[in-house]
PDB file of C-alpha atoms in Angstrom:
ATOM      1  CA  UNK A   1     -17.407-188.869 208.305  1.00 95.00           C
ATOM      2  CA  UNK A   2     -19.505-186.230 210.028  1.00 97.00           C
ATOM      3  CA  UNK A   3     -23.286-186.406 209.639  1.00 98.00           C
ATOM      4  CA  UNK A   4     -25.979-184.150 211.048  1.00 98.00           C
ATOM      5  CA  UNK A   5     -29.397-185.692 210.400  1.00 98.00           C
ATOM      6  CA  UNK A   6     -32.451-183.614 211.181  1.00 98.00           C
ATOM      7  CA  UNK A   7     -36.048-184.579 211.853  1.00 97.00           C
ATOM      8  CA  UNK A   8     -38.749-184.237 209.227  1.00 97.00           C
ATOM      9  CA  UNK A   9     -40.907-181.366 208.051  1.00 98.00           C
ATOM     10  CA  UNK A  10     -43.467-179.845 210.399  1.00 98.00           C
ATOM     11  CA  UNK A  11     -46.717-177.938 209.828  1.00 98.00           C
ATOM     12  CA  UNK A  12     -48.009-176.008 212.801  1.00 98.00           C
ATOM     13  CA  UNK A  13     -50.790-173.562 213.551  1.00 98.00           C
ATOM     14  CA  UNK A  14     -50.077-170.057 214.804  1.00 98.00           C
ATOM     15  CA  UNK A  15     -49.470-170.017 218.555  1.00 97.00           C
ATOM     16  CA  UNK A  16     -48.273-173.623 218.655  1.00 98.00           C
ATOM     17  CA  UNK A  17     -44.741-174.842 219.368  1.00 98.00           C
ATOM     18  CA  UNK A  18     -42.373-176.847 217.191  1.00 98.00           C
ATOM     19  CA  UNK A  19     -39.383-178.984 218.119  1.00 98.00           C
ATOM     20  CA  UNK A  20     -36.722-179.989 215.580  1.00 98.00           C
ATOM     21  CA  UNK A  21     -33.971-182.474 216.335  1.00 98.00           C
ATOM     22  CA  UNK A  22     -30.454-182.928 214.967  1.00 98.00           C
ATOM     23  CA  UNK A  23     -28.640-186.233 215.439  1.00 98.00           C
ATOM     24  CA  UNK A  24     -24.864-186.016 215.136  1.00 98.00           C
ATOM     25  CA  UNK A  25     -22.326-188.686 214.291  1.00 97.00           C
ATOM     26  CA  UNK A  26     -18.740-189.007 213.113  1.00 96.00           C
ATOM     27  CA  UNK A  27     -17.094-186.678 215.638  1.00 96.00           C
ATOM     28  CA  UNK A  28     -16.880-186.148 219.395  1.00 95.00           C
ATOM     29  CA  UNK A  29     -20.312-184.713 220.188  1.00 96.00           C
ATOM     30  CA  UNK A  30     -19.158-182.565 223.108  1.00 95.00           C
ATOM     31  CA  UNK A  31     -16.313-180.908 221.218  1.00 95.00           C
ATOM     32  CA  UNK A  32     -18.218-178.297 219.191  1.00 95.00           C
ATOM     33  CA  UNK A  33     -21.039-175.835 219.747  1.00 96.00           C
ATOM     34  CA  UNK A  34     -24.147-176.762 217.801  1.00 98.00           C
ATOM     35  CA  UNK A  35     -25.723-173.745 216.143  1.00 98.00           C
ATOM     36  CA  UNK A  36     -29.229-173.406 214.785  1.00 98.00           C
ATOM     37  CA  UNK A  37     -29.760-171.237 211.715  1.00 98.00           C
ATOM     38  CA  UNK A  38     -33.016-170.585 209.871  1.00 98.00           C
ATOM     39  CA  UNK A  39     -33.853-169.334 206.403  1.00 98.00           C
ATOM     40  CA  UNK A  40     -37.265-167.879 205.569  1.00 97.00           C
ATOM     41  CA  UNK A  41     -38.544-168.327 201.996  1.00 96.00           C
ATOM     42  CA  UNK A  42     -36.446-166.241 199.605  1.00 94.00           C
ATOM     43  CA  UNK A  43     -34.502-164.737 202.496  1.00 95.00           C
ATOM     44  CA  UNK A  44     -31.007-164.985 203.932  1.00 95.00           C
ATOM     45  CA  UNK A  45     -29.526-166.989 206.784  1.00 97.00           C
ATOM     46  CA  UNK A  46     -30.464-166.014 210.333  1.00 97.00           C
ATOM     47  CA  UNK A  47     -28.527-167.279 213.338  1.00 97.00           C
ATOM     48  CA  UNK A  48     -30.921-168.459 216.059  1.00 98.00           C
ATOM     49  CA  UNK A  49     -28.651-169.630 218.863  1.00 98.00           C
ATOM     50  CA  UNK A  50     -26.148-172.218 220.030  1.00 98.00           C
ATOM     51  CA  UNK A  51     -25.651-174.842 222.673  1.00 98.00           C
ATOM     52  CA  UNK A  52     -22.394-175.954 224.246  1.00 97.00           C
ATOM     53  CA  UNK A  53     -22.920-179.699 224.159  1.00 96.00           C
ATOM     54  CA  UNK A  54     -20.176-180.126 226.742  1.00 94.00           C
ATOM     55  CA  UNK A  55     -21.823-178.183 229.556  1.00 95.00           C
ATOM     56  CA  UNK A  56     -25.321-177.311 228.302  1.00 95.00           C
ATOM     57  CA  UNK A  57     -24.698-173.554 228.153  1.00 97.00           C
ATOM     58  CA  UNK A  58     -26.908-171.786 225.620  1.00 98.00           C
ATOM     59  CA  UNK A  59     -27.011-168.434 223.854  1.00 98.00           C
ATOM     60  CA  UNK A  60     -29.994-167.158 221.899  1.00 97.00           C
ATOM     61  CA  UNK A  61     -30.453-164.354 219.403  1.00 96.00           C
ATOM     62  CA  UNK A  62     -32.121-161.332 220.922  1.00 95.00           C
ATOM     63  CA  UNK A  63     -34.864-161.530 218.301  1.00 95.00           C
ATOM     64  CA  UNK A  64     -35.934-165.003 219.454  1.00 95.00           C
ATOM     65  CA  UNK A  65     -35.148-164.651 223.158  1.00 92.00           C
ATOM     66  CA  UNK A  66     -38.122-165.814 225.192  1.00 94.00           C
ATOM     67  CA  UNK A  67     -39.522-168.080 222.486  1.00 97.00           C
ATOM     68  CA  UNK A  68     -36.475-170.249 221.809  1.00 98.00           C
ATOM     69  CA  UNK A  69     -35.133-173.230 223.730  1.00 98.00           C
ATOM     70  CA  UNK A  70     -32.122-175.279 222.638  1.00 98.00           C
ATOM     71  CA  UNK A  71     -31.312-178.537 224.401  1.00 98.00           C
ATOM     72  CA  UNK A  72     -28.984-181.457 223.886  1.00 97.00           C
ATOM     73  CA  UNK A  73     -28.804-185.096 224.928  1.00 97.00           C
ATOM     74  CA  UNK A  74     -25.201-186.250 225.078  1.00 96.00           C
ATOM     75  CA  UNK A  75     -26.167-189.918 225.419  1.00 96.00           C
ATOM     76  CA  UNK A  76     -28.065-189.715 222.125  1.00 97.00           C
ATOM     77  CA  UNK A  77     -25.688-187.251 220.416  1.00 97.00           C
ATOM     78  CA  UNK A  78     -28.739-185.147 219.617  1.00 98.00           C
ATOM     79  CA  UNK A  79     -29.514-181.459 219.831  1.00 98.00           C
ATOM     80  CA  UNK A  80     -33.003-179.977 219.699  1.00 98.00           C
ATOM     81  CA  UNK A  81     -34.456-176.569 219.026  1.00 98.00           C
ATOM     82  CA  UNK A  82     -37.944-175.583 220.143  1.00 98.00           C
ATOM     83  CA  UNK A  83     -39.756-172.425 219.112  1.00 98.00           C
ATOM     84  CA  UNK A  84     -42.934-171.473 220.938  1.00 98.00           C
ATOM     85  CA  UNK A  85     -45.680-168.984 220.106  1.00 97.00           C
ATOM     86  CA  UNK A  86     -45.270-169.635 216.388  1.00 98.00           C
ATOM     87  CA  UNK A  87     -46.188-166.914 213.897  1.00 97.00           C
ATOM     88  CA  UNK A  88     -46.470-167.037 210.121  1.00 96.00           C
ATOM     89  CA  UNK A  89     -43.117-165.261 209.873  1.00 96.00           C
ATOM     90  CA  UNK A  90     -41.473-168.236 211.601  1.00 98.00           C
ATOM     91  CA  UNK A  91     -42.054-170.269 208.434  1.00 98.00           C
ATOM     92  CA  UNK A  92     -38.531-171.245 207.403  1.00 98.00           C
ATOM     93  CA  UNK A  93     -36.034-174.013 206.827  1.00 98.00           C
ATOM     94  CA  UNK A  94     -34.197-174.747 210.073  1.00 98.00           C
ATOM     95  CA  UNK A  95     -30.583-175.943 209.914  1.00 98.00           C
ATOM     96  CA  UNK A  96     -28.273-177.267 212.618  1.00 98.00           C
ATOM     97  CA  UNK A  97     -24.578-176.746 212.016  1.00 98.00           C
ATOM     98  CA  UNK A  98     -21.167-177.136 213.624  1.00 97.00           C
ATOM     99  CA  UNK A  99     -17.904-175.459 212.706  1.00 91.00           C
ATOM    100  CA  UNK A 100     -14.438-174.474 213.730  1.00 90.00           C
ATOM    101  CA  UNK A 101     -13.667-170.829 212.995  1.00 82.00           C
ATOM    102  CA  UNK A 102     -10.047-171.516 212.137  1.00 86.00           C
ATOM    103  CA  UNK A 103     -10.281-174.734 210.122  1.00 90.00           C
ATOM    104  CA  UNK A 104     -12.363-176.166 207.263  1.00 92.00           C
ATOM    105  CA  UNK A 105     -14.393-178.227 209.735  1.00 94.00           C
ATOM    106  CA  UNK A 106     -17.882-177.033 208.841  1.00 96.00           C
ATOM    107  CA  UNK A 107     -20.953-179.245 208.611  1.00 97.00           C
ATOM    108  CA  UNK A 108     -24.684-178.625 208.198  1.00 98.00           C
ATOM    109  CA  UNK A 109     -27.783-180.738 208.601  1.00 98.00           C
ATOM    110  CA  UNK A 110     -30.005-181.293 205.594  1.00 98.00           C
ATOM    111  CA  UNK A 111     -32.557-178.743 206.790  1.00 98.00           C
ATOM    112  CA  UNK A 112     -36.076-179.083 208.202  1.00 98.00           C
ATOM    113  CA  UNK A 113     -39.009-177.191 206.708  1.00 98.00           C
ATOM    114  CA  UNK A 114     -41.210-175.618 209.375  1.00 98.00           C
ATOM    115  CA  UNK A 115     -44.465-174.167 208.069  1.00 98.00           C
ATOM    116  CA  UNK A 116     -46.775-172.061 210.205  1.00 98.00           C
ATOM    117  CA  UNK A 117     -50.235-171.797 208.731  1.00 96.00           C
ATOM    118  CA  UNK A 118     -53.796-171.653 209.954  1.00 94.00           C
TER     119      UNK A 118
ATOM    120  CA  UNK B   1     -31.807-156.504 208.572  1.00 78.00           C
ATOM    121  CA  UNK B   2     -28.568-158.511 208.565  1.00 86.00           C
ATOM    122  CA  UNK B   3     -25.631-157.562 210.777  1.00 90.00           C
ATOM    123  CA  UNK B   4     -23.185-157.971 207.880  1.00 97.00           C
ATOM    124  CA  UNK B   5     -23.921-155.990 204.717  1.00 97.00           C
ATOM    125  CA  UNK B   6     -23.649-157.530 201.259  1.00 98.00           C
ATOM    126  CA  UNK B   7     -24.912-156.301 197.892  1.00 97.00           C
ATOM    127  CA  UNK B   8     -28.103-158.190 196.957  1.00 97.00           C
ATOM    128  CA  UNK B   9     -26.878-159.123 193.507  1.00 97.00           C
ATOM    129  CA  UNK B  10     -23.822-159.380 191.269  1.00 98.00           C
ATOM    130  CA  UNK B  11     -23.403-160.602 187.726  1.00 96.00           C
ATOM    131  CA  UNK B  12     -20.871-161.218 185.017  1.00 95.00           C
ATOM    132  CA  UNK B  13     -20.327-163.005 181.745  1.00 96.00           C
ATOM    133  CA  UNK B  14     -18.554-166.363 181.575  1.00 97.00           C
ATOM    134  CA  UNK B  15     -14.825-166.030 182.141  1.00 96.00           C
ATOM    135  CA  UNK B  16     -15.046-162.660 183.883  1.00 96.00           C
ATOM    136  CA  UNK B  17     -14.323-161.805 187.498  1.00 97.00           C
ATOM    137  CA  UNK B  18     -16.970-160.964 190.088  1.00 98.00           C
ATOM    138  CA  UNK B  19     -16.302-159.534 193.531  1.00 98.00           C
ATOM    139  CA  UNK B  20     -18.716-159.559 196.468  1.00 98.00           C
ATOM    140  CA  UNK B  21     -18.206-157.278 199.453  1.00 98.00           C
ATOM    141  CA  UNK B  22     -19.153-157.881 203.070  1.00 98.00           C
ATOM    142  CA  UNK B  23     -19.128-154.996 205.516  1.00 98.00           C
ATOM    143  CA  UNK B  24     -19.238-155.411 209.269  1.00 97.00           C
ATOM    144  CA  UNK B  25     -17.876-153.819 212.418  1.00 97.00           C
ATOM    145  CA  UNK B  26     -15.153-154.159 215.018  1.00 97.00           C
ATOM    146  CA  UNK B  27     -17.267-156.626 217.003  1.00 96.00           C
ATOM    147  CA  UNK B  28     -17.429-159.136 214.154  1.00 97.00           C
ATOM    148  CA  UNK B  29     -15.231-158.910 211.043  1.00 98.00           C
ATOM    149  CA  UNK B  30     -12.804-156.540 212.688  1.00 97.00           C
ATOM    150  CA  UNK B  31     -12.035-159.026 215.433  1.00 94.00           C
ATOM    151  CA  UNK B  32     -12.776-162.488 214.000  1.00 96.00           C
ATOM    152  CA  UNK B  33     -12.300-164.696 210.966  1.00 97.00           C
ATOM    153  CA  UNK B  34     -14.697-164.510 208.038  1.00 97.00           C
ATOM    154  CA  UNK B  35     -16.218-167.512 206.315  1.00 97.00           C
ATOM    155  CA  UNK B  36     -17.909-167.530 202.926  1.00 98.00           C
ATOM    156  CA  UNK B  37     -20.634-169.950 201.881  1.00 98.00           C
ATOM    157  CA  UNK B  38     -22.187-170.909 198.563  1.00 98.00           C
ATOM    158  CA  UNK B  39     -25.821-171.994 198.581  1.00 98.00           C
ATOM    159  CA  UNK B  40     -27.502-173.656 195.642  1.00 96.00           C
ATOM    160  CA  UNK B  41     -31.333-173.745 195.535  1.00 93.00           C
ATOM    161  CA  UNK B  42     -32.842-176.235 197.946  1.00 93.00           C
ATOM    162  CA  UNK B  43     -29.551-177.180 199.568  1.00 96.00           C
ATOM    163  CA  UNK B  44     -27.654-176.350 202.741  1.00 97.00           C
ATOM    164  CA  UNK B  45     -24.845-173.785 202.533  1.00 98.00           C
ATOM    165  CA  UNK B  46     -21.423-175.127 201.542  1.00 97.00           C
ATOM    166  CA  UNK B  47     -18.178-173.704 202.956  1.00 97.00           C
ATOM    167  CA  UNK B  48     -16.135-171.899 200.287  1.00 97.00           C
ATOM    168  CA  UNK B  49     -13.657-169.874 202.309  1.00 97.00           C
ATOM    169  CA  UNK B  50     -12.607-170.093 205.958  1.00 97.00           C
ATOM    170  CA  UNK B  51     -10.206-168.062 208.088  1.00 97.00           C
ATOM    171  CA  UNK B  52     -10.671-165.077 205.712  1.00 97.00           C
ATOM    172  CA  UNK B  53      -8.769-166.458 202.736  1.00 97.00           C
ATOM    173  CA  UNK B  54      -8.348-170.222 203.045  1.00 97.00           C
ATOM    174  CA  UNK B  55      -9.998-172.693 200.672  1.00 97.00           C
ATOM    175  CA  UNK B  56     -11.143-176.127 201.871  1.00 96.00           C
ATOM    176  CA  UNK B  57      -9.899-178.985 199.749  1.00 96.00           C
ATOM    177  CA  UNK B  58     -12.061-179.420 196.671  1.00 96.00           C
ATOM    178  CA  UNK B  59     -12.927-175.740 196.272  1.00 97.00           C
ATOM    179  CA  UNK B  60     -11.513-174.432 192.977  1.00 96.00           C
ATOM    180  CA  UNK B  61      -8.817-171.781 193.196  1.00 96.00           C
ATOM    181  CA  UNK B  62     -11.109-169.541 191.133  1.00 97.00           C
ATOM    182  CA  UNK B  63     -12.607-168.615 194.508  1.00 98.00           C
ATOM    183  CA  UNK B  64     -10.556-166.331 196.740  1.00 98.00           C
ATOM    184  CA  UNK B  65     -11.224-164.371 199.915  1.00 98.00           C
ATOM    185  CA  UNK B  66      -9.668-161.383 201.580  1.00 98.00           C
ATOM    186  CA  UNK B  67     -10.217-159.207 204.610  1.00 98.00           C
ATOM    187  CA  UNK B  68      -9.195-155.694 205.557  1.00 97.00           C
ATOM    188  CA  UNK B  69     -10.285-154.005 208.760  1.00 97.00           C
ATOM    189  CA  UNK B  70     -14.036-154.450 209.148  1.00 97.00           C
ATOM    190  CA  UNK B  71     -14.688-155.569 205.574  1.00 98.00           C
ATOM    191  CA  UNK B  72     -14.158-158.730 203.600  1.00 98.00           C
ATOM    192  CA  UNK B  73     -14.606-159.742 200.006  1.00 98.00           C
ATOM    193  CA  UNK B  74     -15.048-162.841 197.902  1.00 98.00           C
ATOM    194  CA  UNK B  75     -13.781-162.928 194.342  1.00 98.00           C
ATOM    195  CA  UNK B  76     -14.807-165.416 191.693  1.00 98.00           C
ATOM    196  CA  UNK B  77     -12.540-165.406 188.667  1.00 97.00           C
ATOM    197  CA  UNK B  78     -13.113-167.259 185.406  1.00 96.00           C
ATOM    198  CA  UNK B  79     -16.860-167.167 186.081  1.00 97.00           C
ATOM    199  CA  UNK B  80     -18.726-170.346 185.081  1.00 97.00           C
ATOM    200  CA  UNK B  81     -22.427-171.121 184.744  1.00 96.00           C
ATOM    201  CA  UNK B  82     -22.276-173.445 187.743  1.00 96.00           C
ATOM    202  CA  UNK B  83     -21.242-170.498 189.926  1.00 97.00           C
ATOM    203  CA  UNK B  84     -24.814-169.173 189.775  1.00 97.00           C
ATOM    204  CA  UNK B  85     -25.826-169.336 193.419  1.00 97.00           C
ATOM    205  CA  UNK B  86     -26.348-167.307 196.566  1.00 98.00           C
ATOM    206  CA  UNK B  87     -23.222-166.368 198.526  1.00 98.00           C
ATOM    207  CA  UNK B  88     -23.101-165.499 202.225  1.00 98.00           C
ATOM    208  CA  UNK B  89     -20.406-164.130 204.490  1.00 98.00           C
ATOM    209  CA  UNK B  90     -20.364-165.060 208.172  1.00 97.00           C
ATOM    210  CA  UNK B  91     -18.381-164.217 211.270  1.00 97.00           C
ATOM    211  CA  UNK B  92     -18.508-164.557 215.017  1.00 97.00           C
ATOM    212  CA  UNK B  93     -19.836-161.428 216.724  1.00 97.00           C
ATOM    213  CA  UNK B  94     -18.526-160.559 220.181  1.00 96.00           C
ATOM    214  CA  UNK B  95     -21.476-158.315 221.051  1.00 95.00           C
ATOM    215  CA  UNK B  96     -24.069-161.076 220.566  1.00 95.00           C
ATOM    216  CA  UNK B  97     -21.755-163.995 221.395  1.00 96.00           C
ATOM    217  CA  UNK B  98     -22.992-165.732 218.278  1.00 96.00           C
ATOM    218  CA  UNK B  99     -22.629-165.999 214.531  1.00 96.00           C
ATOM    219  CA  UNK B 100     -23.815-163.290 212.216  1.00 96.00           C
ATOM    220  CA  UNK B 101     -24.444-163.572 208.498  1.00 97.00           C
ATOM    221  CA  UNK B 102     -24.626-161.231 205.560  1.00 97.00           C
ATOM    222  CA  UNK B 103     -27.918-160.881 203.749  1.00 97.00           C
ATOM    223  CA  UNK B 104     -26.621-162.864 200.806  1.00 97.00           C
ATOM    224  CA  UNK B 105     -25.607-161.994 197.262  1.00 98.00           C
ATOM    225  CA  UNK B 106     -27.206-163.673 194.274  1.00 98.00           C
ATOM    226  CA  UNK B 107     -24.649-164.194 191.513  1.00 98.00           C
ATOM    227  CA  UNK B 108     -25.967-164.436 187.977  1.00 97.00           C
ATOM    228  CA  UNK B 109     -23.900-165.585 185.030  1.00 96.00           C
ATOM    229  CA  UNK B 110     -25.105-163.641 182.008  1.00 92.00           C
TER     230      UNK B 110
END
């Protein structure tokens, strides 16, 4: 079965960077885009960006453009998201997810808490 | 400010029907499939509806989805206490080449 296992919680100071990883198993890694989605405390879901694990193409939300980098390592079946210039409002749970728009194939990582605090 | 618009809350008594709306535009709902997710506190979202009105196996038929033009809706019939959760709509958006979500609707069973 499909598993997306994310790295552990992070606490960072304002201005620092954070990198969260997502290790995939149970499917062909290069077949689906990997999306990153975050959820601030008490708030809704916010799409951050995606990576095409087949060719490395990326797309980022306009809101995070310039501070966001998504990478993948096909040999390790792992995708990573890095956010730089952290602010308190970046405090959120980060999720990686994969899906097919026309089928019930839809899987999420367990979530990684990122806390930005001085 | 979410791209897709949902009411922040909805409620009903056990056994009743609750409907949640999701309003978008031609670049997202009007052109692409809508998914609905249920999120319980402290957990990742769970797929409830895909391709506008299809239920994954294991999702009770009390949950149903529909879409018309640039809007979609999720209906929960025979409301149960375990349906208390946050519900999100999602769709691909052509203008951002990415996924967009609704702001979420908190369903309360009175």
